[in-house]
Tab-separated table of C-alpha atoms (C1' of nucleotides) in Angstrom:
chain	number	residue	atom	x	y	z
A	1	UNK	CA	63.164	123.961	-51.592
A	2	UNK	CA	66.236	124.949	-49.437
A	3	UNK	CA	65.926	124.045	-45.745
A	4	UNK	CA	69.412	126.519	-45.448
A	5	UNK	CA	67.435	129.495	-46.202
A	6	UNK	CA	64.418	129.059	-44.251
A	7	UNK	CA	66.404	127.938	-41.176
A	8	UNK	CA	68.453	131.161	-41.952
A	9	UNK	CA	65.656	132.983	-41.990
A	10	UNK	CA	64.611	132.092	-38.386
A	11	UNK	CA	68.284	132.674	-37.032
A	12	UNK	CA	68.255	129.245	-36.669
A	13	UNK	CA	71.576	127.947	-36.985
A	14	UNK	CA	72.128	125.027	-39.781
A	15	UNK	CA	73.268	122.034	-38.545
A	16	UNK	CA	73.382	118.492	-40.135
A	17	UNK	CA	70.868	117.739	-37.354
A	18	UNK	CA	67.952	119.805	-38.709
A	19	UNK	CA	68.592	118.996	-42.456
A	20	UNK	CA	68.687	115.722	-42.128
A	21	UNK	CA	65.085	116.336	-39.525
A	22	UNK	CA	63.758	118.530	-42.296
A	23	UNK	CA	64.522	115.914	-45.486
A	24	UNK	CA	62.676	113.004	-43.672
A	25	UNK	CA	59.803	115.009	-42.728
A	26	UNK	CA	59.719	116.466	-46.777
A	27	UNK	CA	60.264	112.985	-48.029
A	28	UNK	CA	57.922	110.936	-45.771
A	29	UNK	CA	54.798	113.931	-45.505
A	30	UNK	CA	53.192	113.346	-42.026
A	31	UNK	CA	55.777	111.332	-39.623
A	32	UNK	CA	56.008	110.535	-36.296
A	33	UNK	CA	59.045	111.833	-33.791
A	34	UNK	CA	60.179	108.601	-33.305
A	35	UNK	CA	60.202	107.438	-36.789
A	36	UNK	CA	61.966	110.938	-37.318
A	37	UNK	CA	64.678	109.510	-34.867
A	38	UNK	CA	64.817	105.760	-36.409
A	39	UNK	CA	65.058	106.980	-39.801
A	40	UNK	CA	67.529	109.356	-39.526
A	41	UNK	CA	69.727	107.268	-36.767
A	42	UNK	CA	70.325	104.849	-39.626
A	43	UNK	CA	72.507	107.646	-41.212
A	44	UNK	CA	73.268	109.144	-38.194
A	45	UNK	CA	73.820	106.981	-35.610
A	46	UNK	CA	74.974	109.523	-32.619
A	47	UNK	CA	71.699	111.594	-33.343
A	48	UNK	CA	69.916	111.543	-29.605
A	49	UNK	CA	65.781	111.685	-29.306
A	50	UNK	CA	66.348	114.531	-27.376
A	51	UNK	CA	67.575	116.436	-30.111
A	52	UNK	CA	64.925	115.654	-32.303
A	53	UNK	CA	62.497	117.208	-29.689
A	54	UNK	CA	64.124	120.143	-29.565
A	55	UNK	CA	64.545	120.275	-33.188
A	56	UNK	CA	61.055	119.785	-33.510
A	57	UNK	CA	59.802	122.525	-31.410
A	58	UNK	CA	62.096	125.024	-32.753
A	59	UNK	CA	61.164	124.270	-36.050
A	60	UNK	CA	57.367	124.111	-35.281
A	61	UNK	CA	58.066	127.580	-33.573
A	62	UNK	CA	59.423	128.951	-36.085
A	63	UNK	CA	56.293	128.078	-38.624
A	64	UNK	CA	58.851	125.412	-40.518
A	65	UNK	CA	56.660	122.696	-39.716
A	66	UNK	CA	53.425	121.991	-38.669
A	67	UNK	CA	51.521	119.391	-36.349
A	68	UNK	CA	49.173	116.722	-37.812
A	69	UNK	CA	46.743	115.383	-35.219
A	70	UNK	CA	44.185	112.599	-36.495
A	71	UNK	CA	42.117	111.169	-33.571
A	72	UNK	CA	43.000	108.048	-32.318
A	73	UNK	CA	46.700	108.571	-33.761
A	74	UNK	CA	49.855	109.969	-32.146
A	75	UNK	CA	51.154	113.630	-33.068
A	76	UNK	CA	52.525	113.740	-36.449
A	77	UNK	CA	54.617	116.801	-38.964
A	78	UNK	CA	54.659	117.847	-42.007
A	79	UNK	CA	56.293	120.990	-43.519
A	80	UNK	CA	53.873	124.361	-43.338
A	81	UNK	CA	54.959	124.937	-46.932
A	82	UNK	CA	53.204	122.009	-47.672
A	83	UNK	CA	49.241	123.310	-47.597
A	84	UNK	CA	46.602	120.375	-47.714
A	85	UNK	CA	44.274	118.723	-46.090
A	86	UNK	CA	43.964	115.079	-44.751
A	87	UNK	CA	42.113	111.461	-45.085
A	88	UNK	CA	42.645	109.446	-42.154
A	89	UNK	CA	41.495	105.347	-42.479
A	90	UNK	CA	39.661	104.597	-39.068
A	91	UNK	CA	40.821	100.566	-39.444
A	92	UNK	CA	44.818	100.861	-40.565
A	93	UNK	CA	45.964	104.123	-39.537
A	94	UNK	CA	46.997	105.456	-43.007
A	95	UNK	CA	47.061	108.945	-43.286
A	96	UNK	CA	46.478	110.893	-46.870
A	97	UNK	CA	47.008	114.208	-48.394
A	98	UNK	CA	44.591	115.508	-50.407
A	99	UNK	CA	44.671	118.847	-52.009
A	100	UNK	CA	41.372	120.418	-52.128
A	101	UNK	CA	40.367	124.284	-51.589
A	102	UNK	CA	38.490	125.115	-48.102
A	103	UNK	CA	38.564	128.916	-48.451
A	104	UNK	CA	35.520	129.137	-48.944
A	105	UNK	CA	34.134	127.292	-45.552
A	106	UNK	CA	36.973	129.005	-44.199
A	107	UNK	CA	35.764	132.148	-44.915
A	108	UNK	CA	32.240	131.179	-43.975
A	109	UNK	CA	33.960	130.815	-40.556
A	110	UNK	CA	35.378	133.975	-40.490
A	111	UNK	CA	32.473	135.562	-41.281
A	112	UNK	CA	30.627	133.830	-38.725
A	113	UNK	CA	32.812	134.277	-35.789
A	114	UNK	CA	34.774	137.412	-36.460
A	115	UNK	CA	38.307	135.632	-36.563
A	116	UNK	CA	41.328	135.600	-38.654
A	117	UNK	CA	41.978	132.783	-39.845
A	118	UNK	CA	45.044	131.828	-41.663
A	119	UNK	CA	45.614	128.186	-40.963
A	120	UNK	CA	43.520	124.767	-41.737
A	121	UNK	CA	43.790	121.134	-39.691
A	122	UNK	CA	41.178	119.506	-41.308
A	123	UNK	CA	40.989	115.514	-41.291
A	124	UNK	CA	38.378	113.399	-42.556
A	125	UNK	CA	37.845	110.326	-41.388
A	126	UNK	CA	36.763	107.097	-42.821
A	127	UNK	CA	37.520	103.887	-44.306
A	128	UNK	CA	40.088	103.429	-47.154
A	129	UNK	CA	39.259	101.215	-49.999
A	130	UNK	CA	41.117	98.906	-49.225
A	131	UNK	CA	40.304	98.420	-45.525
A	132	UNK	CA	36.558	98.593	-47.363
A	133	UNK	CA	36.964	95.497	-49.742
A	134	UNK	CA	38.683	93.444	-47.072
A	135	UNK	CA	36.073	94.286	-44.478
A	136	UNK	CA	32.792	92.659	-45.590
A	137	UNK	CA	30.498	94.226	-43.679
A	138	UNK	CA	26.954	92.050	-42.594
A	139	UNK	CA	25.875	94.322	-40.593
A	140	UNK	CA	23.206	96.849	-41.390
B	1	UNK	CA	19.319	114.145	-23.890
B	2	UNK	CA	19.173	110.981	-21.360
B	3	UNK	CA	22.569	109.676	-21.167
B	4	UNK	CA	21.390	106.756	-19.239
B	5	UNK	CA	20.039	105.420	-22.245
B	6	UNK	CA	23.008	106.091	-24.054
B	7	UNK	CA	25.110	104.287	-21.797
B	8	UNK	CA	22.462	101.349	-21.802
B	9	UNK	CA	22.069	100.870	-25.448
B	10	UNK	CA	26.460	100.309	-25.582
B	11	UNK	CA	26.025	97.613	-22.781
B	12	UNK	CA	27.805	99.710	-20.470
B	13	UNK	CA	26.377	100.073	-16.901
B	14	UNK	CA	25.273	103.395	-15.343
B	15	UNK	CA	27.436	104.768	-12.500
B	16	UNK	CA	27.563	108.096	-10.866
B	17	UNK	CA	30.424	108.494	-12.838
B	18	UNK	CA	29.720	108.394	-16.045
B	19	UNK	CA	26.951	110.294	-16.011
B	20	UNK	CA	28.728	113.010	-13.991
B	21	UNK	CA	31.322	112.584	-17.368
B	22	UNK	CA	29.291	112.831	-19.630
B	23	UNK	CA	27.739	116.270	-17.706
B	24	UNK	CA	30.620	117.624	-17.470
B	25	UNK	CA	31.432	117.401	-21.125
B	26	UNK	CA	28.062	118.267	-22.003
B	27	UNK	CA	28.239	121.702	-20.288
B	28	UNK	CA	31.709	122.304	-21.613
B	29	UNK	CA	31.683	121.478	-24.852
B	30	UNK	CA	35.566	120.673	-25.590
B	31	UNK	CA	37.132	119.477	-22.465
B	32	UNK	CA	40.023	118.106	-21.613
B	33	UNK	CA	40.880	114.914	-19.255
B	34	UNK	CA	42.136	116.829	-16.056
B	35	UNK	CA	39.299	119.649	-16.375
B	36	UNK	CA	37.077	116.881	-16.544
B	37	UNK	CA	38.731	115.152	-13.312
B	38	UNK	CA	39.034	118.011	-11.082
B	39	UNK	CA	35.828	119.567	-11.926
B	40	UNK	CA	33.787	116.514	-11.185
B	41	UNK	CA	35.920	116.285	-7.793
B	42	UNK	CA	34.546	119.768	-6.166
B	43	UNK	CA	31.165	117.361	-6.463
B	44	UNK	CA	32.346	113.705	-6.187
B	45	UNK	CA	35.690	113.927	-4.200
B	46	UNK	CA	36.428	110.397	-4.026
B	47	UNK	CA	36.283	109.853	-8.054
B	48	UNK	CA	39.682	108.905	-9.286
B	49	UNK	CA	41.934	109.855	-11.998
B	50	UNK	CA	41.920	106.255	-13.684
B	51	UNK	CA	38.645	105.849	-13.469
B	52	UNK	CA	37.805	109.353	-15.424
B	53	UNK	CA	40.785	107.943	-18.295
B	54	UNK	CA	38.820	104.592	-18.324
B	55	UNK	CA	35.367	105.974	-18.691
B	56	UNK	CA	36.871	108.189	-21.390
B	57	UNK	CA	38.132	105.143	-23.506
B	58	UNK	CA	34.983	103.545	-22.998
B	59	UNK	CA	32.764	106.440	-23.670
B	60	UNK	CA	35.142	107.050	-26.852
B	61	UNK	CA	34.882	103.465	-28.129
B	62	UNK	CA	31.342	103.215	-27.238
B	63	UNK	CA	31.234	106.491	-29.941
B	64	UNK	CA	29.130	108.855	-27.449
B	65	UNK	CA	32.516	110.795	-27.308
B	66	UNK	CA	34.749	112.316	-29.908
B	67	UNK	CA	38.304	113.731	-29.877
B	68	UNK	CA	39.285	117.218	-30.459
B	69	UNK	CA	42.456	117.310	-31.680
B	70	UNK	CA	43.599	121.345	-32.043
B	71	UNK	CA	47.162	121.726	-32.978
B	72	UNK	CA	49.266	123.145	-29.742
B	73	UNK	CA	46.929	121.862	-27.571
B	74	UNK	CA	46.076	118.710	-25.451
B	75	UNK	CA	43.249	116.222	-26.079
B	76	UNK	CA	39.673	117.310	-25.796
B	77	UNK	CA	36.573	115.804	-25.862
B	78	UNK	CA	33.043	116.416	-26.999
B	79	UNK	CA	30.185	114.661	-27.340
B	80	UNK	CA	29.735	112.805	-30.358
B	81	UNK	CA	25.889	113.858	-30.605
B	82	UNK	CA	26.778	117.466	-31.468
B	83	UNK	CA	28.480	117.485	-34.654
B	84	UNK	CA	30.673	120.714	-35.678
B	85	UNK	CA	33.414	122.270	-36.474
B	86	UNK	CA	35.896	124.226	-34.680
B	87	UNK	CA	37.438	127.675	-34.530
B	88	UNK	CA	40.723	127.804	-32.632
B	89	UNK	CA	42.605	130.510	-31.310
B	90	UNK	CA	46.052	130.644	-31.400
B	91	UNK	CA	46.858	133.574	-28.992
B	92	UNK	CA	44.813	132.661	-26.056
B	93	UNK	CA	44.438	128.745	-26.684
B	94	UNK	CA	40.275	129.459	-27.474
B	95	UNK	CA	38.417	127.371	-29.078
B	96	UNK	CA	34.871	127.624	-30.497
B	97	UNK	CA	32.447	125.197	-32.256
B	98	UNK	CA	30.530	126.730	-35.501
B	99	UNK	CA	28.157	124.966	-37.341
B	100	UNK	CA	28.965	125.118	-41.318
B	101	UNK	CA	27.921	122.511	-43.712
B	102	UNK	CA	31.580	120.680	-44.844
B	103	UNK	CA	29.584	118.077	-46.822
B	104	UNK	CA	30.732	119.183	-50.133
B	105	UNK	CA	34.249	119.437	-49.407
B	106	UNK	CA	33.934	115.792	-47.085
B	107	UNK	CA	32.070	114.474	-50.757
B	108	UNK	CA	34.797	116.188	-52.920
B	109	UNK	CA	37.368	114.385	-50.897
B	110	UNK	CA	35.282	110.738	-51.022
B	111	UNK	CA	35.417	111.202	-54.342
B	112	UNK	CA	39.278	111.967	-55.442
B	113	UNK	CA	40.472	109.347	-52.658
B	114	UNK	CA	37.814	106.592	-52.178
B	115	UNK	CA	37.655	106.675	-49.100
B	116	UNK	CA	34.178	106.106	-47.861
B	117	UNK	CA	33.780	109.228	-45.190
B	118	UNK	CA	31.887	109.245	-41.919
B	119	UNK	CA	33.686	111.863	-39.465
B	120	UNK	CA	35.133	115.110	-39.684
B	121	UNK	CA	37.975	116.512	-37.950
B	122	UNK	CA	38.023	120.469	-38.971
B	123	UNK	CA	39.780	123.473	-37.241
B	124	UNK	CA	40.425	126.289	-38.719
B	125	UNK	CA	43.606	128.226	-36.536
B	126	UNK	CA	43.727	131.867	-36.509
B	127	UNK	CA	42.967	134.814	-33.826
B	128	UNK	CA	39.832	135.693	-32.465
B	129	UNK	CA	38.570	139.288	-32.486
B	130	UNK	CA	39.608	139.888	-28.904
B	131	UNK	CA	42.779	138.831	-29.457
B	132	UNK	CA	43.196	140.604	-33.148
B	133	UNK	CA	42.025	144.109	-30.927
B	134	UNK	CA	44.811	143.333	-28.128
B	135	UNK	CA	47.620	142.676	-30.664
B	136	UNK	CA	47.646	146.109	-32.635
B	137	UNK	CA	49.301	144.630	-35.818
B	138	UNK	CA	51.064	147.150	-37.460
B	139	UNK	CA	51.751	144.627	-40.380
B	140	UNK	CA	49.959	144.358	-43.364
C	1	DC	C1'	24.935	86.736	-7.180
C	2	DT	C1'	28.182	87.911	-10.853
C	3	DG	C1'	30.567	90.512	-13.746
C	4	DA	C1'	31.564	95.159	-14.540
C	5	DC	C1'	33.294	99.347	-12.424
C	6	DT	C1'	36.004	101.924	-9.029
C	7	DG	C1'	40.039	103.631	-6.660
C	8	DC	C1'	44.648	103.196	-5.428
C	9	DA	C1'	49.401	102.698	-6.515
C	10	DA	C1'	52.753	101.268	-9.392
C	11	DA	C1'	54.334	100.958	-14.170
C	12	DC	C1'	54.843	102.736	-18.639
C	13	DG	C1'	56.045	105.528	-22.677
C	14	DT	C1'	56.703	109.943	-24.231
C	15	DT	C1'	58.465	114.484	-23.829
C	16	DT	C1'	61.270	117.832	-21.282
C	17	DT	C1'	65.161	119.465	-18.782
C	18	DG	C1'	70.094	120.387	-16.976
C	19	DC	C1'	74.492	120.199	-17.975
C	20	DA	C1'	79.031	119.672	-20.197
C	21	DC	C1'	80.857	119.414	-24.679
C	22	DG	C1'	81.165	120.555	-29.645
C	23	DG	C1'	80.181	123.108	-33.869
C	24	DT	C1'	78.319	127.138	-36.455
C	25	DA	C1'	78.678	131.742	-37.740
D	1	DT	C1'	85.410	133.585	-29.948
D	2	DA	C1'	80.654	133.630	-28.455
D	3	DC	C1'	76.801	131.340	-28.420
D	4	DC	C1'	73.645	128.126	-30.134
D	5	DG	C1'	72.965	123.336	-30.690
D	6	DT	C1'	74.042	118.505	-29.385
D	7	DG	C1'	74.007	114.330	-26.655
D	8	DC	C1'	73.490	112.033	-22.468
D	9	DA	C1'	71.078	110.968	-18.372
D	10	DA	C1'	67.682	112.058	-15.250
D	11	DA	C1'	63.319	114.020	-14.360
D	12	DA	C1'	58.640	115.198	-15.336
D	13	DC	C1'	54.454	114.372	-17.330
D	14	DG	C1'	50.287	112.140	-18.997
D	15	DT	C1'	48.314	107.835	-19.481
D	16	DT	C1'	47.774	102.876	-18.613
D	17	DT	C1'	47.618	98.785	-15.914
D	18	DG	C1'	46.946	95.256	-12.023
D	19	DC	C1'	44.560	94.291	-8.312
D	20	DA	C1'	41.366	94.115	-4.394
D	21	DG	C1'	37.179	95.778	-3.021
D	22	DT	C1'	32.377	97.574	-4.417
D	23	DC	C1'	28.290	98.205	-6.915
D	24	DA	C1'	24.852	97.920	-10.722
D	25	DG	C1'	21.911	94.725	-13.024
DNA sequence: CTGACTGCAAACGTTTTGCACGGTA
DNA sequence: TACCGTGCAAAACGTTTGCAGTCAG
């Protein structure tokens, strides 16, 4: 995929900034602003947090990227390209991509409330095997 | 529903409070922290902010309240009681619970990740009819 | 009576903003 | 060259914390 076109696309102007913003956020899926900002400073080490906001917004304004929000976890992006759905582990945070089809509870909804819809957050939440086998659970 | 029991069952004591909390979120469905606060102020002017943000943690990891996280907006709440999804609107910031069965997808996803699955975050983003008549889309 | 809860104010971390400089188109 | 984007520092914001006093059990 090329980040030069889509940011084109937007009138958004290229700058190393935003690729190097938009390659961390393809590479690592669902991220974090500030591990946006740690992981890129390593390569470049003027980049301020500040710009990363801004970056961030513009981007999520222009329908680049999208936001991630899993209860009990801080605001995370992804690219809007990049259509799926989520498992979130209650005990270690980890956050999954799963690609399954919802159109049709999606369009259930529609039906149901009279809106367009053209856009999913949907999150399940649970325990991950691992977190599963490690926790041996007494209780009933 | 008696929230007094609710509150007993966790071990946590009934104040004013909470129970003006937990009324305030049961009339309004999705609410957020400062709705909460300044609501429950016209009534109980003395309440304070931290004590609404510490009866919301507690409520939260007591499980008698549940996040709402819609994208582009701040933190709701909800009780935990009334399970559903959501429908959000992204013009006017709307949001609306429906009540559609998501078991098979939340069983699908169990199954490709093994993830043993108790919760369900779902919105589906879009416009709502009001809205959809507002904005004359000319677009396709 | 005792520990839990409240309210206040201060602290904290995150996000936003203003401004001068620098780089893209 | 014109303007958008960057980086810095300061400000704003939402949330958390410490503490002394109060209240529910």
């Amino acid at each position: 995929m090329n980040f030069e076109t889509s940011l084109k696309e937007k009138n958004l102007k290229v700058t190393p900034q935003r690729i190097a913003i938009l390659r961390e956020i393809e590479q690592n899926g669902h991220i974090g602003v500030d591990d946006i900002y740690s992981n890129i400073k390593k390569d470049y080490p003027s980049i301020s947090l500040a710009t990363v906001y801004k970056n961030i917004t513009a981007l999520y304004e222009a329908n680049i990227l999208r936001e991630v929000k899993a209860p009990a976890q801080k605001q995370r992006y992804e690219l809007s390209s990049d259509h799926h759905i989520h498992v979130a582990c209650e005990k270690c945070g980890k956050l999954e991509d799963i690609r399954v089809d919802v159109s049709s509870i999606s369009n259930e909804c529609a039906k149901i409330t009279g809106y367009t819809l053209y856009d999913t957050s949907a999150i399940f939440i649970g325990i991950c095997p691992e977190c599963a086998s490690k926790t041996h659970k007494n209780k009933k």
